Coordinates of C-alpha atoms in Angstrom, one line a residue:
X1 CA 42.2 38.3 9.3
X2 CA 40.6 35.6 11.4
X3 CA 41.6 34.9 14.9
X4 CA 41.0 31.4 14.4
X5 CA 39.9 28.3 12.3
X6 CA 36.3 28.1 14.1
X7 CA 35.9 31.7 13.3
X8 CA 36.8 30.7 9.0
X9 CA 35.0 27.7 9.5
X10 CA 31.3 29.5 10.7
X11 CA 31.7 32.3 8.2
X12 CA 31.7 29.2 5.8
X13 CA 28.6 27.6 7.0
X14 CA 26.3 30.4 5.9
X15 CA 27.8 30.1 2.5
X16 CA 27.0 26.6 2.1
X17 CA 23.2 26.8 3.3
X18 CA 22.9 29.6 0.4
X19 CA 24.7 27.7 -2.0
X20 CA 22.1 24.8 -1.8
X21 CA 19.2 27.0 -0.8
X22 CA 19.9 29.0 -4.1
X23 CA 20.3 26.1 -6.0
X24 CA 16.8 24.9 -4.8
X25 CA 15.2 28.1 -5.8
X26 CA 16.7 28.5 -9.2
X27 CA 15.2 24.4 -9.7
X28 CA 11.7 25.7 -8.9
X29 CA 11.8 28.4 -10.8
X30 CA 12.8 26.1 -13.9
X31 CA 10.8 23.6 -13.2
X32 CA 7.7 26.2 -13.2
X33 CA 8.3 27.3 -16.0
X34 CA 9.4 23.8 -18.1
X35 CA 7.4 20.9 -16.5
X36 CA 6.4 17.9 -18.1
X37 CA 4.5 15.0 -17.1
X38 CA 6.4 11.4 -17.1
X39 CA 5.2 10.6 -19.9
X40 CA 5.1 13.4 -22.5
X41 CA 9.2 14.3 -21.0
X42 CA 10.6 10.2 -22.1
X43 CA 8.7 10.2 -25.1
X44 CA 9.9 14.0 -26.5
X45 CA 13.2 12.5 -25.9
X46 CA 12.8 10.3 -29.6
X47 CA 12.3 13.4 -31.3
X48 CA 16.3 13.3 -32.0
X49 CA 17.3 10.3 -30.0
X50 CA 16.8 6.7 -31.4
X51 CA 17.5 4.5 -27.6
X52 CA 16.0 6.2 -24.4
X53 CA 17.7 4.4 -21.6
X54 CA 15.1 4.2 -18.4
X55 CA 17.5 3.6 -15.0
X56 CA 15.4 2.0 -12.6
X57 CA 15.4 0.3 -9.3
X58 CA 14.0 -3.0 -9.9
X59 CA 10.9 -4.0 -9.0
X60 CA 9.5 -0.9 -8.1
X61 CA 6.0 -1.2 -8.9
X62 CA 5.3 2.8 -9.9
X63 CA 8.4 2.6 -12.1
X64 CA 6.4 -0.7 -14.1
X65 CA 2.9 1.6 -14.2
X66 CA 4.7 4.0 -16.1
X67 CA 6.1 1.6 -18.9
X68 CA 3.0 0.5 -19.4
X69 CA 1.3 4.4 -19.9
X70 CA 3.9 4.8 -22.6
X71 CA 2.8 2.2 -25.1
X72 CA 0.2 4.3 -26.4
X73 CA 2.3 7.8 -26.7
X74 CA 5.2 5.4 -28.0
X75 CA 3.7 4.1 -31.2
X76 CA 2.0 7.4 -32.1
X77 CA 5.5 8.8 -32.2
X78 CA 6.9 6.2 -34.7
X79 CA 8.6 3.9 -31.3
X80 CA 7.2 0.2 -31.7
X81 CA 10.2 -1.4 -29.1
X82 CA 10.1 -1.4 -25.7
X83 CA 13.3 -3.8 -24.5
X84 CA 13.5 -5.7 -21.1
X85 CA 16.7 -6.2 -19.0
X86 CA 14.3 -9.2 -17.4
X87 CA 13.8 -12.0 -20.5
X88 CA 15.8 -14.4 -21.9
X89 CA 16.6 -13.9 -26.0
X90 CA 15.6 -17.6 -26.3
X91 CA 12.3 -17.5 -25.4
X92 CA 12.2 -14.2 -28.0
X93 CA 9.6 -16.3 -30.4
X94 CA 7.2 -17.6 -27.6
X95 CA 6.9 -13.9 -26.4
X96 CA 6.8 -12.6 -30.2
X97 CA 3.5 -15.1 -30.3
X98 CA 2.2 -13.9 -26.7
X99 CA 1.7 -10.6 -27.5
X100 CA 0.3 -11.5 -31.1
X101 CA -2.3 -14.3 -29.6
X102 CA -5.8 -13.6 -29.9
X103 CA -6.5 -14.4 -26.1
X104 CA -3.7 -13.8 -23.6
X105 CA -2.1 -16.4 -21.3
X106 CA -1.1 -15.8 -18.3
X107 CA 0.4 -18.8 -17.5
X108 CA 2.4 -18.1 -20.6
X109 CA 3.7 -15.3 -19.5
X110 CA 5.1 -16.8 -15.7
X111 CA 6.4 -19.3 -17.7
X112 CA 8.6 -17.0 -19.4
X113 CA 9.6 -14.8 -16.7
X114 CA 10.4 -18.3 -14.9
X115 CA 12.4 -19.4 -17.5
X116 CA 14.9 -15.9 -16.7
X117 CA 14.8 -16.1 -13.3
X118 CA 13.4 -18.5 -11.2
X119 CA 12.8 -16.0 -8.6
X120 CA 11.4 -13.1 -10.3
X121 CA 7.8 -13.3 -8.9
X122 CA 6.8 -9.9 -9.5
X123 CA 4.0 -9.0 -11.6
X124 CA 5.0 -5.8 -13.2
X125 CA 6.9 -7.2 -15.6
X126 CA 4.5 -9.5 -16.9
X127 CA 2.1 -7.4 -16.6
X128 CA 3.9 -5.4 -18.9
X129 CA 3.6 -8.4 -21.5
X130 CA -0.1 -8.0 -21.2
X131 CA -0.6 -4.4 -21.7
X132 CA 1.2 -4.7 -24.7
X133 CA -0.8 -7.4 -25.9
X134 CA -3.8 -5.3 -25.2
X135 CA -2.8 -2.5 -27.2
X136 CA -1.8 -4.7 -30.0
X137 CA -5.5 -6.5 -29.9
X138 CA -6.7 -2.5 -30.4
X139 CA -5.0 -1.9 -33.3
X140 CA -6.3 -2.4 -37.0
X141 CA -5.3 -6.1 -38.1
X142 CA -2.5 -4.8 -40.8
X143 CA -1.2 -2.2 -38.2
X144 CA 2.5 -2.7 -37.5
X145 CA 2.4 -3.9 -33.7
X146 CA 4.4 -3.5 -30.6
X147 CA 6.9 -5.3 -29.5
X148 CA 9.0 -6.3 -25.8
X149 CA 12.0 -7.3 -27.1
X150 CA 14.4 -9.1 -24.3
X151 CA 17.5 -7.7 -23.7
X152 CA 19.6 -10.9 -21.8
X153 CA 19.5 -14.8 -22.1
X154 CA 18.9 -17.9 -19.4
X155 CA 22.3 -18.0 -17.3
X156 CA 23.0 -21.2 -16.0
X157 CA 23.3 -21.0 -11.7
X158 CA 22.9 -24.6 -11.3
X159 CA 26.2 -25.7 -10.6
X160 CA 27.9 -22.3 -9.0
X161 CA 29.2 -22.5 -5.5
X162 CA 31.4 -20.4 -3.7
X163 CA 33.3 -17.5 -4.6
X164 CA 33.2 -16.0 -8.3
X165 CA 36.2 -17.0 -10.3
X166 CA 36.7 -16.5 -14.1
X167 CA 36.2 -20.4 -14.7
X168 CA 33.0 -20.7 -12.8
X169 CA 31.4 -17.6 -14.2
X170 CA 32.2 -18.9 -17.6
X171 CA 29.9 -21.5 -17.1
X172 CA 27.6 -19.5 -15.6
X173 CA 27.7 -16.8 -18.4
X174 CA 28.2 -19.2 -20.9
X175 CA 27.1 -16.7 -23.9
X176 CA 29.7 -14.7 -22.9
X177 CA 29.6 -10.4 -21.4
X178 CA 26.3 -9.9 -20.8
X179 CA 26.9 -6.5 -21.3
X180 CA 28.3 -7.0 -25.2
X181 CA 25.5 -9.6 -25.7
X182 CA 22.3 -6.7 -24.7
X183 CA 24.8 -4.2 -26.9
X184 CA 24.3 -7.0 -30.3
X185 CA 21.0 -7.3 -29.3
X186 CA 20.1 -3.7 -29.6
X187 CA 22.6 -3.6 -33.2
X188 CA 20.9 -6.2 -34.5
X189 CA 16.9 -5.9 -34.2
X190 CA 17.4 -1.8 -33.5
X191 CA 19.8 -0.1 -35.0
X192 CA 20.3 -2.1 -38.3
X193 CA 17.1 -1.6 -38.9
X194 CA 16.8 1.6 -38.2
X195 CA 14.4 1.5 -35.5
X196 CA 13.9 3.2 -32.2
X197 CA 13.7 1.8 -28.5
X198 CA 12.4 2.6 -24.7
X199 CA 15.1 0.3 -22.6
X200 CA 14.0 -0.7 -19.4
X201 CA 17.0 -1.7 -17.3
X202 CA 18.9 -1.5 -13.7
X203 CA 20.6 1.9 -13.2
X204 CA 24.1 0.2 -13.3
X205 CA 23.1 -0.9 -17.0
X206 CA 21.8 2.4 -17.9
X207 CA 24.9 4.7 -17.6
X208 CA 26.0 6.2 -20.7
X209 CA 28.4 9.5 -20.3
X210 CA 29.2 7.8 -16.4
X211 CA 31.1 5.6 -15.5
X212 CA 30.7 3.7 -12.4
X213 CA 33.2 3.6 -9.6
X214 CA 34.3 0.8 -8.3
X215 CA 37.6 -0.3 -5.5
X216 CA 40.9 -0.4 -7.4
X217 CA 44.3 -0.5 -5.4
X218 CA 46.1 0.6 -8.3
X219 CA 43.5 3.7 -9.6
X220 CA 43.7 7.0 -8.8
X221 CA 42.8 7.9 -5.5
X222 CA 42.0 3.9 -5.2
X223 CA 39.3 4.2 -7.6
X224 CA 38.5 2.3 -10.8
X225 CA 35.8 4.3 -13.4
X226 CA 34.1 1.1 -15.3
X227 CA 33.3 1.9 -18.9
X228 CA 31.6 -1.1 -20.3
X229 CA 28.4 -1.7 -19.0
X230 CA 25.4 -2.0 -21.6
X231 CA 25.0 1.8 -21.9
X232 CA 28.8 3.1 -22.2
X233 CA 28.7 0.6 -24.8
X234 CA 25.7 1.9 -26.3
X235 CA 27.1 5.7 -26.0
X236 CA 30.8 4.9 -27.6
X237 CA 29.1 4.2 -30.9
X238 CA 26.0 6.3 -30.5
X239 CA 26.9 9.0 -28.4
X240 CA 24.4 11.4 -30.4
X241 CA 21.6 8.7 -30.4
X242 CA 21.6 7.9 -27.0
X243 CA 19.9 9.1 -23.7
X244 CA 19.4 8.2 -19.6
X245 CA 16.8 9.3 -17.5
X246 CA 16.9 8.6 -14.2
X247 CA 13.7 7.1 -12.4
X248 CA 13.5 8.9 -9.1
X249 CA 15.1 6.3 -6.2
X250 CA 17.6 6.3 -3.6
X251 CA 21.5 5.9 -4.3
X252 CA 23.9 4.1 -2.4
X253 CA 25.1 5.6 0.3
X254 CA 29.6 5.9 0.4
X255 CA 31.2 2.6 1.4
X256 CA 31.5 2.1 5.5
X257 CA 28.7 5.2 6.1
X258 CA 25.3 4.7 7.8
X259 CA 22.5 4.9 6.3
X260 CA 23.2 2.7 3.3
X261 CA 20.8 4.8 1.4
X262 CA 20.5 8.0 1.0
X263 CA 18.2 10.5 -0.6
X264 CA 19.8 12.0 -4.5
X265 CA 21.7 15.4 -4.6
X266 CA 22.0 15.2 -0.7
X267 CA 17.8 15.4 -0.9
X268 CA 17.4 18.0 -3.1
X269 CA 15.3 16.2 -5.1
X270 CA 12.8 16.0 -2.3
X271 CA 12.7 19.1 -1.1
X272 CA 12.4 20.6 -4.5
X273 CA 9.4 18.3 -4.9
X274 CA 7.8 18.6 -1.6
X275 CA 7.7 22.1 -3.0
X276 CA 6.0 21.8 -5.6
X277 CA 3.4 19.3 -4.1
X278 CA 4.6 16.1 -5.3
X279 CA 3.6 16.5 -8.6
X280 CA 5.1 13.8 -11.1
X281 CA 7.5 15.6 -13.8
X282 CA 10.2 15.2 -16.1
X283 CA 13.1 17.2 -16.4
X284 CA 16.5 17.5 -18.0
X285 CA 19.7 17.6 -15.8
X286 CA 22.3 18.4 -18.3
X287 CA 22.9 22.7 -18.2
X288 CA 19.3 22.7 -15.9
X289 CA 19.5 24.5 -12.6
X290 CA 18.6 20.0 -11.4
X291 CA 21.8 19.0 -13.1
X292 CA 24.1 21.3 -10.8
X293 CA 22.6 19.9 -8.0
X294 CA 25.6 18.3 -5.8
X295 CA 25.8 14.6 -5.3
X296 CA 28.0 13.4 -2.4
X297 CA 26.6 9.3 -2.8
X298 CA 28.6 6.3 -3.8
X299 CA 28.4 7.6 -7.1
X300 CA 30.7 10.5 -6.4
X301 CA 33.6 8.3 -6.2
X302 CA 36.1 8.9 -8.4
X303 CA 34.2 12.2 -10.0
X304 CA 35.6 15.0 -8.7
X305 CA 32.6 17.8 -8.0
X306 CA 30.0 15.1 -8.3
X307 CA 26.2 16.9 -10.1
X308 CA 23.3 15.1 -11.3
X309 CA 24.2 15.9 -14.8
X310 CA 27.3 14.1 -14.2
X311 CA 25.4 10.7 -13.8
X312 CA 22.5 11.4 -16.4
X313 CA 21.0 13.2 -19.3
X314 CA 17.4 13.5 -17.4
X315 CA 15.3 12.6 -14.8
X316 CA 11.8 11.5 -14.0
X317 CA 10.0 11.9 -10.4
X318 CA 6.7 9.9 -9.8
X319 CA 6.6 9.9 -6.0
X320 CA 8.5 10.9 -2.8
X321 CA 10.9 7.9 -1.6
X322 CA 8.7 7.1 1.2
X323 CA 5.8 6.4 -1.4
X324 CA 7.3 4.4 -3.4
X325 CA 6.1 0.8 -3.7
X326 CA 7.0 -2.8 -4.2
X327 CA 5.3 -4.9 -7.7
X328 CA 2.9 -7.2 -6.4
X329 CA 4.0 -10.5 -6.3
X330 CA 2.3 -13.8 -8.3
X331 CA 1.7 -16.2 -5.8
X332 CA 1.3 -19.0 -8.8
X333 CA 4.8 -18.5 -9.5
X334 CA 6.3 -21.0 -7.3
X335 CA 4.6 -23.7 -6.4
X336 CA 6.2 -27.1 -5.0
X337 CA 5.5 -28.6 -9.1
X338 CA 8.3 -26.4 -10.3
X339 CA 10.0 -26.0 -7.1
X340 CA 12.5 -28.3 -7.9
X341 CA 13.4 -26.5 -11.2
X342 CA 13.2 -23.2 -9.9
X343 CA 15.9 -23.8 -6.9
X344 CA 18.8 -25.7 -9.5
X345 CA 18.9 -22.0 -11.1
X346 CA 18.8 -19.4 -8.6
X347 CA 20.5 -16.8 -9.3
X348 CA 23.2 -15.0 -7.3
X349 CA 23.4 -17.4 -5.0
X350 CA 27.2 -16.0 -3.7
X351 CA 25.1 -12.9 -3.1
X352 CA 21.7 -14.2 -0.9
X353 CA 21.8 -17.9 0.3
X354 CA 20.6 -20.5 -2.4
X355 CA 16.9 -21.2 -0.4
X356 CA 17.0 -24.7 1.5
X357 CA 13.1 -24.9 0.9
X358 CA 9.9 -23.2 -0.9
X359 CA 9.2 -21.4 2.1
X360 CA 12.8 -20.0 2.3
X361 CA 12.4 -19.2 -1.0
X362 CA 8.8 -16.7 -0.7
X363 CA 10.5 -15.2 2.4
X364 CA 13.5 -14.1 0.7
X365 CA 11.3 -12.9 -2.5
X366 CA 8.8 -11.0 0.1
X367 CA 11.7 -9.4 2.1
X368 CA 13.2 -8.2 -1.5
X369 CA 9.9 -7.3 -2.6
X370 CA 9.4 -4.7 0.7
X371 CA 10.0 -1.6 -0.6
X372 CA 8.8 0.5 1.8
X373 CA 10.5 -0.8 4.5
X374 CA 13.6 -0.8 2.5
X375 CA 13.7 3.0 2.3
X376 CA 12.9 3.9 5.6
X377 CA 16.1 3.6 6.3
X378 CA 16.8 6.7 4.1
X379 CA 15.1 8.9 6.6
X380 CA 16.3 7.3 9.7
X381 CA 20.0 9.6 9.7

């Protein structure tokens, strides 16, 4: 029927471009006609789920303006909870009092975030401490108030060297899985009590229905699907209570391919949004014309067919990629008083050099902290 493979291989092509192009359309249309903003889409989500999962890329500084806008909405909907990936349970007490006090303390506030991780320097997530304690100071005295609750505890990086092995990271995570302990977290001061909460945490965290692929030389196709990060625990018990939402960002690009970022749904998501002038919206994936959307990223390892709605129940886009910002950093953070403190515990240090000096240590914080320039690179192919 065809004289040769070219000849198959153009009709194809056609095919293809109509395939996405259509899929494109049929977004826009739905999107016209089911919009929400941010805020209104993650906080209609507690109308029948109790824990609203927010995957983020950390330190994004729009991602932290967001949190903040949704104290308000949050409470009026009967949600009193927001929990923190960044914030150690032991300092739960001190930052139970700092968003109670009747004048707020910034230095307070570093302290704690210190106390986590000696390197997180960036002022969204305190500053998320603060608009809670703002809201709080508005309320009636006998008012129930809101609360951060934190999500992890202080890991101990002082001695690690070298390459992880079960006995070192033992000492490191010496409270054991931080996955299970966020999971008893959440069964303890949430679910027993029969509350509701807004999780902030990293998108690896935040997978529920997903798992996350990872090398195996004895899985199928060499592929390994993890299923017990914090939110597949979370979904085996709660499958009905539970939901992700996706805060717009780049996703690794497939292992040994250039760029190392690249744009979701093979940039769909842009283009859908260009479309529609940018404007910030939330949206469901699952059975949505968005959820079909392919995804050919790292996260289509090991899921045949790869769609949005494969990785998450819903999605929220504030800005394009290339608008996206970095927090702003607290330049009272590190200072040479707790400079000797602050390098004993840096953490990953198999992962980005341990710092040889407070200078060494701002550079590497500023480089992380360069969003812009981190994404550029998602354009650059």
């Amino acid at each position: 029927m065809f004289k040769n493979s070219i000849q198959f291989l153009l009709l194809l092509v056609p095919l293809c471009l109509f395939s996405q192009s259509d899929g494109i359309d049929k977004s826009i249309e739905y999107l016209s006609k089911n919009k929400m903003s941010p805020q209104e889409y993650i906080v209609s989500k507690f109308a029948t789920k109790d824990i609203v999962l927010l995957s983020e890329e950390h330190r994004i500084k729009e991602n932290l303006e967001l949190v903040k806008s949704l104290i308000p909405s949050l409470y009026k909907k009967g949600v009193y909870t927001i929990g923190m990936e960044f914030g150690a349970s032991e300092n739960q007490k001190t930052l139970d009092s700092l968003i109670l006090a009747p004048e707020y303390n910034e230095n307070v506030a570093r302290k704690l975030m210190f106390n986590y991780n000696s390197g997180w320097a960036f002022k969204g997530y305190t500053d998320v401490y603060k608009a809670t304690w703002s809201f709080n100071k508005s309320l009636p005295e006998s008012a129930k108030k809101f609360r951060i609750l934190n999500l992890s505890y202080r890991y101990n990086w002082s001695s690690f060297s070298g390459y992880r092995t079960p006995e070192k990271m033992m000492k490191v995570f010496y409270k054991g899985n931080t996955e299970v302990y966020r999971f008893g977290i959440i069964e303890k001061e949430i679910m027993a009590k029969g509350d509701k909460i807004l999780i902030l945490t990293g998108d690896i965290h935040a997978f529920t229905r997903y798992k996350f692929p990872v090398y195996d030389f004895l899985g199928e196709d060499f592929v390994r699907l993890e299923n017990g990060y914090f939110g597949n625990l979370l979904y085996a018990k709660y499958s009905q209570k539970v939901y992700t939402v996706l805060l717009h960002r780049p996703f690794m690009n497939r292992p040994d391919t250039k760029p190392e970022l690249v744009s979701p749904a093979n940039g769909a998501i842009e283009t859908i949004m260009q479309k529609m002038e940018y404007e910030p919206v939330g949206f469901d994936l699952v059975n949505t014309p968005l959820g079909k959307l392919r995804d050919d990223s790292y996260n289509s390892l090991g899921h045949k067919n790869c769609a949005l709605e494969d990785i998450a129940d819903g999605y929220v886009f504030l800005k394009p990629l290339k608008k996206l910002s970095g927090c702003d950093i607290d330049t009272a953070f590190l200072t040479e008083k707790n400079w000797e403190q602050a390098k004993e515990n840096v953490a990953d240090p198999d992962w980005r050099p341990r710092p040889k000096s407070l200078e060494e240590y701002w550079e590497q914080i500023r480089e992380y902290a360069d969003v812009p320039k981190k994404y550029a690179e998602v354009d650059k192919y």
